[in-house]
Short mmCIF file of C-alpha atoms in Angstrom, two decimals:
data_model
loop_
_atom_site.label_atom_id
_atom_site.label_comp_id
_atom_site.label_asym_id
_atom_site.label_seq_id
_atom_site.Cartn_x
_atom_site.Cartn_y
_atom_site.Cartn_z
CA UNK A 1 -48.62 28.99 61.28
CA UNK A 2 -46.60 26.17 62.80
CA UNK A 3 -43.64 25.53 60.51
CA UNK A 4 -41.76 22.26 61.01
CA UNK A 5 -38.16 22.39 59.84
CA UNK A 6 -36.61 18.92 59.69
CA UNK A 7 -32.80 18.98 60.07
CA UNK A 8 -30.40 16.13 59.56
CA UNK A 9 -27.52 17.24 61.70
CA UNK A 10 -25.62 14.03 62.33
CA UNK A 11 -23.86 13.66 59.00
CA UNK A 12 -25.09 16.55 56.91
CA UNK A 13 -24.29 17.35 53.31
CA UNK A 14 -22.03 14.40 52.49
CA UNK A 15 -22.22 15.26 48.80
CA UNK A 16 -20.18 18.36 49.58
CA UNK A 17 -17.28 16.25 50.87
CA UNK A 18 -15.05 17.41 47.96
CA UNK A 19 -15.36 20.97 49.34
CA UNK A 20 -15.62 20.66 53.11
CA UNK A 21 -14.66 18.30 55.93
CA UNK A 22 -17.30 16.90 58.30
CA UNK A 23 -17.06 19.72 60.82
CA UNK A 24 -17.30 22.35 58.11
CA UNK A 25 -20.28 20.62 56.51
CA UNK A 26 -22.07 20.69 59.84
CA UNK A 27 -21.24 24.39 60.34
CA UNK A 28 -22.50 25.20 56.85
CA UNK A 29 -25.70 23.15 57.37
CA UNK A 30 -26.39 25.01 60.61
CA UNK A 31 -25.84 28.36 58.89
CA UNK A 32 -28.43 27.36 56.28
CA UNK A 33 -30.84 26.23 58.98
CA UNK A 34 -30.46 29.58 60.80
CA UNK A 35 -31.19 31.45 57.51
CA UNK A 36 -34.30 29.32 56.96
CA UNK A 37 -35.53 29.98 60.52
CA UNK A 38 -35.03 33.73 60.08
CA UNK A 39 -36.95 33.71 56.81
CA UNK A 40 -39.80 31.62 58.29
CA UNK A 41 -40.16 34.05 61.19
CA UNK A 42 -40.02 37.09 58.90
CA UNK A 43 -42.78 35.53 56.84
CA UNK A 44 -44.93 35.25 59.94
CA UNK A 45 -44.31 31.56 60.63
CA UNK A 46 -43.63 29.92 63.96
CA UNK A 47 -40.70 27.56 63.41
CA UNK A 48 -40.05 24.27 65.20
CA UNK A 49 -36.97 22.23 64.38
CA UNK A 50 -37.07 18.44 64.37
CA UNK A 51 -33.48 17.15 64.29
CA UNK A 52 -31.83 13.76 64.43
CA UNK A 53 -29.32 15.11 66.94
CA UNK A 54 -29.30 18.06 69.34
CA UNK A 55 -28.63 21.44 67.77
CA UNK A 56 -28.78 24.90 69.29
CA UNK A 57 -30.26 27.51 66.95
CA UNK A 58 -32.55 29.76 68.95
CA UNK A 59 -35.75 27.88 68.09
CA UNK A 60 -37.51 24.94 69.77
CA UNK A 61 -35.78 21.66 68.84
CA UNK A 62 -37.22 18.16 69.15
CA UNK A 63 -34.75 15.31 68.67
CA UNK A 64 -36.18 12.45 66.60
CA UNK A 65 -33.92 10.24 64.54
CA UNK A 66 -36.59 8.41 62.51
CA UNK A 67 -36.78 8.88 58.74
CA UNK A 68 -38.21 12.14 57.40
CA UNK A 69 -41.54 10.63 56.28
CA UNK A 70 -42.24 9.22 59.76
CA UNK A 71 -41.31 12.47 61.50
CA UNK A 72 -43.50 14.62 59.26
CA UNK A 73 -46.39 12.16 59.37
CA UNK A 74 -46.50 12.49 63.14
CA UNK A 75 -46.62 16.27 62.78
CA UNK A 76 -49.56 16.00 60.36
CA UNK A 77 -51.35 13.54 62.66
CA UNK A 78 -51.20 16.17 65.39
CA UNK A 79 -52.77 18.76 63.08
CA UNK A 80 -56.21 18.87 64.75
CA UNK A 81 -57.60 21.31 62.18
CA UNK A 82 -54.71 23.77 62.25
CA UNK A 83 -52.57 24.17 59.13
CA UNK A 84 -48.95 23.15 59.35
CA UNK A 85 -46.02 23.85 57.06
CA UNK A 86 -42.93 21.74 56.49
CA UNK A 87 -39.86 23.59 55.17
CA UNK A 88 -36.54 21.90 54.49
CA UNK A 89 -33.51 23.20 56.39
CA UNK A 90 -31.22 23.49 53.33
CA UNK A 91 -33.20 26.09 51.39
CA UNK A 92 -30.41 28.64 51.60
CA UNK A 93 -32.07 30.95 49.07
CA UNK A 94 -35.42 31.10 50.86
CA UNK A 95 -36.64 34.64 51.41
CA UNK A 96 -39.56 35.95 53.50
CA UNK A 97 -41.28 36.91 50.21
CA UNK A 98 -40.98 33.38 48.81
CA UNK A 99 -42.23 31.79 52.03
CA UNK A 100 -45.09 34.29 52.32
CA UNK A 101 -46.23 33.27 48.84
CA UNK A 102 -46.14 29.64 50.02
CA UNK A 103 -48.04 30.34 53.26
CA UNK A 104 -50.61 32.53 51.54
CA UNK A 105 -51.44 30.32 48.56
CA UNK A 106 -54.89 28.72 48.81
CA UNK A 107 -55.26 24.97 48.73
CA UNK A 108 -55.73 21.97 51.01
CA UNK A 109 -52.12 21.18 50.17
CA UNK A 110 -49.61 23.68 48.76
CA UNK A 111 -46.18 22.49 47.66
CA UNK A 112 -42.98 24.13 46.53
CA UNK A 113 -41.28 21.63 44.25
CA UNK A 114 -37.54 21.05 44.54
CA UNK A 115 -35.26 20.47 41.59
CA UNK A 116 -35.02 16.77 40.76
CA UNK A 117 -38.58 15.91 41.72
CA UNK A 118 -38.38 16.71 45.38
CA UNK A 119 -40.81 18.55 47.65
CA UNK A 120 -38.92 21.34 49.40
CA UNK A 121 -41.81 22.91 51.26
CA UNK A 122 -45.43 22.09 52.01
CA UNK A 123 -48.45 23.64 53.62
CA UNK A 124 -51.03 21.09 54.75
CA UNK A 125 -54.53 22.20 55.70
CA UNK A 126 -56.34 18.85 55.43
CA UNK A 127 -55.56 15.96 57.81
CA UNK A 128 -56.47 13.43 55.11
CA UNK A 129 -53.21 14.22 53.30
CA UNK A 130 -50.09 12.21 54.06
CA UNK A 131 -46.46 12.54 53.00
CA UNK A 132 -43.97 10.23 51.29
CA UNK A 133 -40.55 11.82 50.86
CA UNK A 134 -38.94 8.90 49.04
CA UNK A 135 -37.80 9.43 45.47
CA UNK A 136 -39.66 11.86 43.19
CA UNK A 137 -41.85 13.02 46.09
CA UNK A 138 -43.64 15.81 44.26
CA UNK A 139 -45.24 13.18 42.00
CA UNK A 140 -46.25 11.13 45.02
CA UNK A 141 -47.63 14.16 46.81
CA UNK A 142 -49.71 15.15 43.79
CA UNK A 143 -51.16 11.61 43.69
CA UNK A 144 -51.73 11.33 47.42
CA UNK A 145 -53.62 14.67 47.43
CA UNK A 146 -55.76 13.57 44.50
CA UNK A 147 -56.53 10.20 46.09
CA UNK A 148 -57.48 11.92 49.36
CA UNK A 149 -59.74 14.45 47.58
CA UNK A 150 -57.50 17.36 48.61
CA UNK A 151 -56.93 20.37 46.34
CA UNK A 152 -53.26 20.69 45.47
CA UNK A 153 -51.43 23.86 44.42
CA UNK A 154 -47.79 24.41 43.53
CA UNK A 155 -45.80 27.54 44.21
CA UNK A 156 -43.47 28.50 41.34
CA UNK A 157 -40.27 29.66 43.16
CA UNK A 158 -36.65 29.22 42.28
CA UNK A 159 -35.74 30.28 45.83
CA UNK A 160 -37.71 27.38 47.27
CA UNK A 161 -36.69 24.98 44.45
CA UNK A 162 -32.99 25.01 45.22
CA UNK A 163 -31.97 22.77 48.09
CA UNK A 164 -28.25 22.79 48.67
CA UNK A 165 -26.83 19.30 48.29
CA UNK A 166 -24.17 19.35 45.61
CA UNK A 167 -21.23 21.54 44.56
CA UNK A 168 -23.22 23.06 41.69
CA UNK A 169 -25.79 24.24 44.24
CA UNK A 170 -23.10 26.41 45.87
CA UNK A 171 -23.15 28.60 42.73
CA UNK A 172 -26.76 29.47 43.51
CA UNK A 173 -25.91 30.41 47.09
CA UNK A 174 -23.07 32.66 45.94
CA UNK A 175 -25.21 34.32 43.23
CA UNK A 176 -28.55 34.61 45.10
CA UNK A 177 -27.91 34.09 48.83
CA UNK A 178 -28.48 36.97 51.20
CA UNK A 179 -27.70 35.51 54.58
CA UNK A 180 -25.30 33.56 56.79
CA UNK A 181 -24.88 30.65 54.38
CA UNK A 182 -23.49 32.88 51.63
CA UNK A 183 -21.25 34.63 54.13
CA UNK A 184 -20.02 31.28 55.44
CA UNK A 185 -19.09 30.17 51.94
CA UNK A 186 -17.24 33.41 51.19
CA UNK A 187 -15.36 33.15 54.52
CA UNK A 188 -14.44 29.55 53.63
CA UNK A 189 -12.82 30.76 50.41
CA UNK A 190 -15.52 29.52 48.04
CA UNK A 191 -15.99 31.72 45.01
CA UNK A 192 -17.37 31.68 41.51
CA UNK A 193 -15.13 30.72 38.62
CA UNK A 194 -16.25 31.93 35.26
CA UNK A 195 -14.56 29.81 32.63
CA UNK A 196 -15.70 29.17 29.10
CA UNK A 197 -18.63 26.90 30.02
CA UNK A 198 -21.01 26.90 32.96
CA UNK A 199 -20.06 28.99 36.01
CA UNK A 200 -18.65 26.83 38.80
CA UNK A 201 -17.95 27.16 42.50
CA UNK A 202 -14.33 26.59 43.51
CA UNK A 203 -12.56 26.73 46.85
CA UNK A 204 -9.31 28.62 47.08
CA UNK A 205 -6.41 26.82 48.74
CA UNK A 206 -5.33 28.57 51.87
CA UNK B 1 -45.04 43.60 24.35
CA UNK B 2 -42.49 42.58 21.73
CA UNK B 3 -40.83 39.40 22.94
CA UNK B 4 -37.59 38.36 21.26
CA UNK B 5 -36.87 34.63 21.44
CA UNK B 6 -33.28 33.82 20.40
CA UNK B 7 -32.95 30.28 19.04
CA UNK B 8 -29.72 28.46 18.26
CA UNK B 9 -30.95 25.95 15.71
CA UNK B 10 -27.78 24.93 13.92
CA UNK B 11 -26.30 22.63 16.51
CA UNK B 12 -28.66 22.73 19.41
CA UNK B 13 -28.34 21.00 22.76
CA UNK B 14 -25.01 19.27 22.25
CA UNK B 15 -24.85 18.44 25.96
CA UNK B 16 -27.76 16.04 25.39
CA UNK B 17 -25.66 13.98 22.95
CA UNK B 18 -25.67 11.01 25.30
CA UNK B 19 -29.46 10.88 24.90
CA UNK B 20 -30.22 12.03 21.37
CA UNK B 21 -28.57 12.21 17.94
CA UNK B 22 -28.24 15.53 16.13
CA UNK B 23 -31.59 15.31 14.32
CA UNK B 24 -33.37 14.40 17.53
CA UNK B 25 -31.76 17.21 19.38
CA UNK B 26 -32.95 19.67 16.81
CA UNK B 27 -36.49 18.22 16.94
CA UNK B 28 -36.49 18.46 20.69
CA UNK B 29 -35.16 22.04 20.61
CA UNK B 30 -37.90 23.06 18.16
CA UNK B 31 -40.56 21.46 20.37
CA UNK B 32 -39.27 23.56 23.31
CA UNK B 33 -39.27 26.67 21.14
CA UNK B 34 -42.89 26.05 20.11
CA UNK B 35 -43.90 25.62 23.76
CA UNK B 36 -42.16 28.89 24.65
CA UNK B 37 -43.92 30.74 21.78
CA UNK B 38 -47.29 29.39 22.91
CA UNK B 39 -46.68 30.47 26.48
CA UNK B 40 -45.50 33.95 25.38
CA UNK B 41 -48.68 34.45 23.30
CA UNK B 42 -50.90 33.16 26.08
CA UNK B 43 -49.27 35.68 28.41
CA UNK B 44 -50.14 38.48 25.98
CA UNK B 45 -46.69 38.79 24.37
CA UNK B 46 -45.96 39.21 20.70
CA UNK B 47 -43.07 36.80 19.93
CA UNK B 48 -40.36 37.25 17.31
CA UNK B 49 -37.74 34.55 16.83
CA UNK B 50 -34.15 35.42 16.03
CA UNK B 51 -32.41 32.25 14.88
CA UNK B 52 -28.96 31.39 13.54
CA UNK B 53 -30.53 29.30 10.80
CA UNK B 54 -34.00 29.19 9.21
CA UNK B 55 -36.72 27.52 11.26
CA UNK B 56 -40.45 27.25 10.66
CA UNK B 57 -42.50 27.64 13.82
CA UNK B 58 -45.53 29.79 13.03
CA UNK B 59 -43.95 33.04 14.27
CA UNK B 60 -41.86 35.69 12.51
CA UNK B 61 -38.23 34.53 12.22
CA UNK B 62 -35.19 36.69 11.53
CA UNK B 63 -32.00 34.82 10.68
CA UNK B 64 -28.93 36.30 12.37
CA UNK B 65 -25.92 34.14 13.18
CA UNK B 66 -24.03 36.59 15.39
CA UNK B 67 -23.52 35.85 19.10
CA UNK B 68 -26.45 36.26 21.49
CA UNK B 69 -25.21 39.46 23.07
CA UNK B 70 -24.90 41.22 19.69
CA UNK B 71 -28.31 40.07 18.53
CA UNK B 72 -30.10 41.19 21.70
CA UNK B 73 -28.15 44.45 21.81
CA UNK B 74 -29.51 45.37 18.38
CA UNK B 75 -33.03 44.61 19.56
CA UNK B 76 -32.57 46.93 22.57
CA UNK B 77 -31.08 49.67 20.37
CA UNK B 78 -34.28 49.59 18.34
CA UNK B 79 -36.37 50.02 21.49
CA UNK B 80 -37.40 53.66 20.88
CA UNK B 81 -39.25 53.90 24.18
CA UNK B 82 -41.21 50.68 23.88
CA UNK B 83 -40.46 47.85 26.34
CA UNK B 84 -39.01 44.66 24.92
CA UNK B 85 -38.66 41.22 26.47
CA UNK B 86 -36.05 38.56 25.74
CA UNK B 87 -37.02 34.98 26.55
CA UNK B 88 -34.77 32.00 25.92
CA UNK B 89 -36.06 29.25 23.64
CA UNK B 90 -35.23 26.35 25.93
CA UNK B 91 -37.45 27.29 28.85
CA UNK B 92 -39.51 24.10 28.50
CA UNK B 93 -41.29 24.68 31.82
CA UNK B 94 -42.40 28.24 31.04
CA UNK B 95 -46.11 28.81 31.64
CA UNK B 96 -48.31 31.76 30.77
CA UNK B 97 -48.59 32.49 34.51
CA UNK B 98 -44.84 32.65 34.98
CA UNK B 99 -44.35 34.85 31.93
CA UNK B 100 -47.24 37.11 32.97
CA UNK B 101 -45.46 37.66 36.31
CA UNK B 102 -42.31 38.59 34.38
CA UNK B 103 -44.11 40.94 32.04
CA UNK B 104 -46.13 42.63 34.82
CA UNK B 105 -43.34 43.15 37.34
CA UNK B 106 -42.38 46.84 37.63
CA UNK B 107 -38.83 47.93 36.97
CA UNK B 108 -36.66 49.50 34.32
CA UNK B 109 -35.16 46.05 33.95
CA UNK B 110 -36.79 42.83 35.17
CA UNK B 111 -34.88 39.57 35.04
CA UNK B 112 -35.69 35.94 35.59
CA UNK B 113 -32.42 34.32 36.72
CA UNK B 114 -31.44 30.94 35.31
CA UNK B 115 -29.78 28.24 37.35
CA UNK B 116 -25.99 28.54 37.24
CA UNK B 117 -25.94 32.33 37.13
CA UNK B 118 -27.66 32.81 33.78
CA UNK B 119 -30.37 35.24 32.71
CA UNK B 120 -33.22 33.27 31.22
CA UNK B 121 -35.62 36.11 30.58
CA UNK B 122 -35.53 39.88 30.65
CA UNK B 123 -37.88 42.82 30.31
CA UNK B 124 -36.10 46.05 29.37
CA UNK B 125 -37.93 49.36 29.62
CA UNK B 126 -34.94 51.72 29.62
CA UNK B 127 -32.69 52.07 26.54
CA UNK B 128 -29.68 52.87 28.78
CA UNK B 129 -29.51 49.22 29.76
CA UNK B 130 -27.35 46.82 27.78
CA UNK B 131 -26.86 43.04 27.87
CA UNK B 132 -23.85 40.76 28.33
CA UNK B 133 -24.76 37.10 28.15
CA UNK B 134 -21.25 35.77 28.75
CA UNK B 135 -20.64 33.80 31.96
CA UNK B 136 -22.64 34.56 35.13
CA UNK B 137 -24.81 37.02 33.24
CA UNK B 138 -27.24 37.75 36.06
CA UNK B 139 -24.37 39.33 38.03
CA UNK B 140 -23.38 41.38 35.00
CA UNK B 141 -26.96 42.47 34.36
CA UNK B 142 -27.36 43.60 37.99
CA UNK B 143 -24.16 45.65 37.67
CA UNK B 144 -25.00 47.10 34.23
CA UNK B 145 -28.42 48.19 35.48
CA UNK B 146 -26.92 49.82 38.56
CA UNK B 147 -24.22 51.60 36.54
CA UNK B 148 -26.88 52.88 34.10
CA UNK B 149 -29.14 54.13 36.91
CA UNK B 150 -31.85 51.61 36.03
CA UNK B 151 -34.05 49.95 38.65
CA UNK B 152 -33.61 46.17 38.56
CA UNK B 153 -36.11 43.57 39.78
CA UNK B 154 -35.84 39.78 39.73
CA UNK B 155 -38.73 37.36 39.26
CA UNK B 156 -38.56 34.35 41.53
CA UNK B 157 -39.71 31.48 39.29
CA UNK B 158 -38.51 27.89 39.01
CA UNK B 159 -40.33 27.58 35.67
CA UNK B 160 -38.22 30.39 34.23
CA UNK B 161 -35.03 29.32 36.04
CA UNK B 162 -34.73 25.93 34.37
CA UNK B 163 -33.25 26.05 30.90
CA UNK B 164 -32.89 22.62 29.38
CA UNK B 165 -29.27 21.90 28.58
CA UNK B 166 -28.18 18.75 30.39
CA UNK B 167 -29.60 15.30 31.08
CA UNK B 168 -30.56 16.24 34.64
CA UNK B 169 -32.75 18.99 33.20
CA UNK B 170 -34.84 16.37 31.42
CA UNK B 171 -36.11 15.26 34.86
CA UNK B 172 -37.65 18.70 35.28
CA UNK B 173 -39.38 18.50 31.91
CA UNK B 174 -40.82 15.07 32.74
CA UNK B 175 -41.97 16.15 36.19
CA UNK B 176 -43.23 19.69 35.40
CA UNK B 177 -43.63 19.99 31.65
CA UNK B 178 -47.09 20.50 30.19
CA UNK B 179 -46.47 20.80 26.47
CA UNK B 180 -44.84 19.42 23.36
CA UNK B 181 -41.37 19.05 24.85
CA UNK B 182 -42.58 16.70 27.53
CA UNK B 183 -44.62 14.74 25.02
CA UNK B 184 -41.59 14.57 22.70
CA UNK B 185 -39.46 13.09 25.51
CA UNK B 186 -42.11 10.52 26.41
CA UNK B 187 -42.44 9.53 22.72
CA UNK B 188 -38.63 9.17 22.52
CA UNK B 189 -38.73 6.69 25.40
CA UNK B 190 -37.30 9.02 28.07
CA UNK B 191 -38.68 8.31 31.52
CA UNK B 192 -37.87 8.85 35.14
CA UNK B 193 -35.89 6.27 37.05
CA UNK B 194 -36.26 6.36 40.80
CA UNK B 195 -33.30 4.61 42.34
CA UNK B 196 -31.94 5.07 45.79
CA UNK B 197 -30.45 8.53 45.21
CA UNK B 198 -31.59 11.43 43.09
CA UNK B 199 -34.24 10.75 40.44
CA UNK B 200 -32.74 10.47 36.94
CA UNK B 201 -33.94 10.56 33.37
CA UNK B 202 -33.13 7.45 31.36
CA UNK B 203 -33.89 6.50 27.77
CA UNK B 204 -35.31 3.05 27.07
CA UNK B 205 -33.61 1.04 24.35
CA UNK B 206 -35.97 0.37 21.50
#
């Protein structure tokens, strides 16, 4: 299956600015992208990156700096009867098993919800479906599928629900990550701090 | 399978104090507990509540105000060869399907990780295993299982990963909830607000 991986590489992960400078944030974002591409391939997918700036990651890259919804809409328009998947580039916990469940779930549209109402991954098998990534997109995608007469299934996966945007998300990468992104964090001096309340990620001064 | 559901009913959900007063927080916590009990029963489990104060929810309740680790340890000590599950009372997104996956996964110990390093649900089939719910408990539980020679499996479920503690968790209940807890929030005037950034839960003034 063709798997489109949109990647915002120009100014990635600004909400991690308290942890990392701009160059580091880009490095970390690329390490997550590489993990996602590996997991997609191991799950039998054929990944294609669409990025807003050139990036070299050992997979075909198309540069397109339009908003996410426009980029993905064009991919769906080119469907021609073949299914296509869309998997976000910051799913640092994604495993081949989680993506296989996504790819193998029946439905005209299959979604993996993200925390906070997002849509972290999609499989689209019906060209009548369209995307809208603004706001609580999982609600919009449910509605769009219903209005288009498409069946809609959701995959229940924590590994696909966590997209890494904020410092609290780094905890999940440290606890559950298995790839480059976790290694990158450890090398950067990020570690868990277990105080009295919730576990936090902290960065050691060097 | 016996399914222990620990419930802190004396001062529940203090981190939701910006949304609800103490009586409301208790009402909301009980509505989540009832949803969890329904889902456990629908998944074929036999629920037993252990609470730090009396609560009436249509299931057997034992009152025990010791810390969580002590309460669950006693349950495991009484195992006698039968498997036992431990499912937190604030898993407002739990569905019969998600719990069935937990109950049916092979392993001496099967865990559903919670966001932030927690352990939201467990199945224990080997009396050599013990629990430690302090801090990043999923890391401790992996280690304890390894040290005890128990096989350890993790269930990848967003519905079991979200425990409802903080205002941002209310977004998940509004978007994905299917039971009393969601209904309770809607009746209390809590709704999604889609601004420019992340979707938030807000409470309407009445």
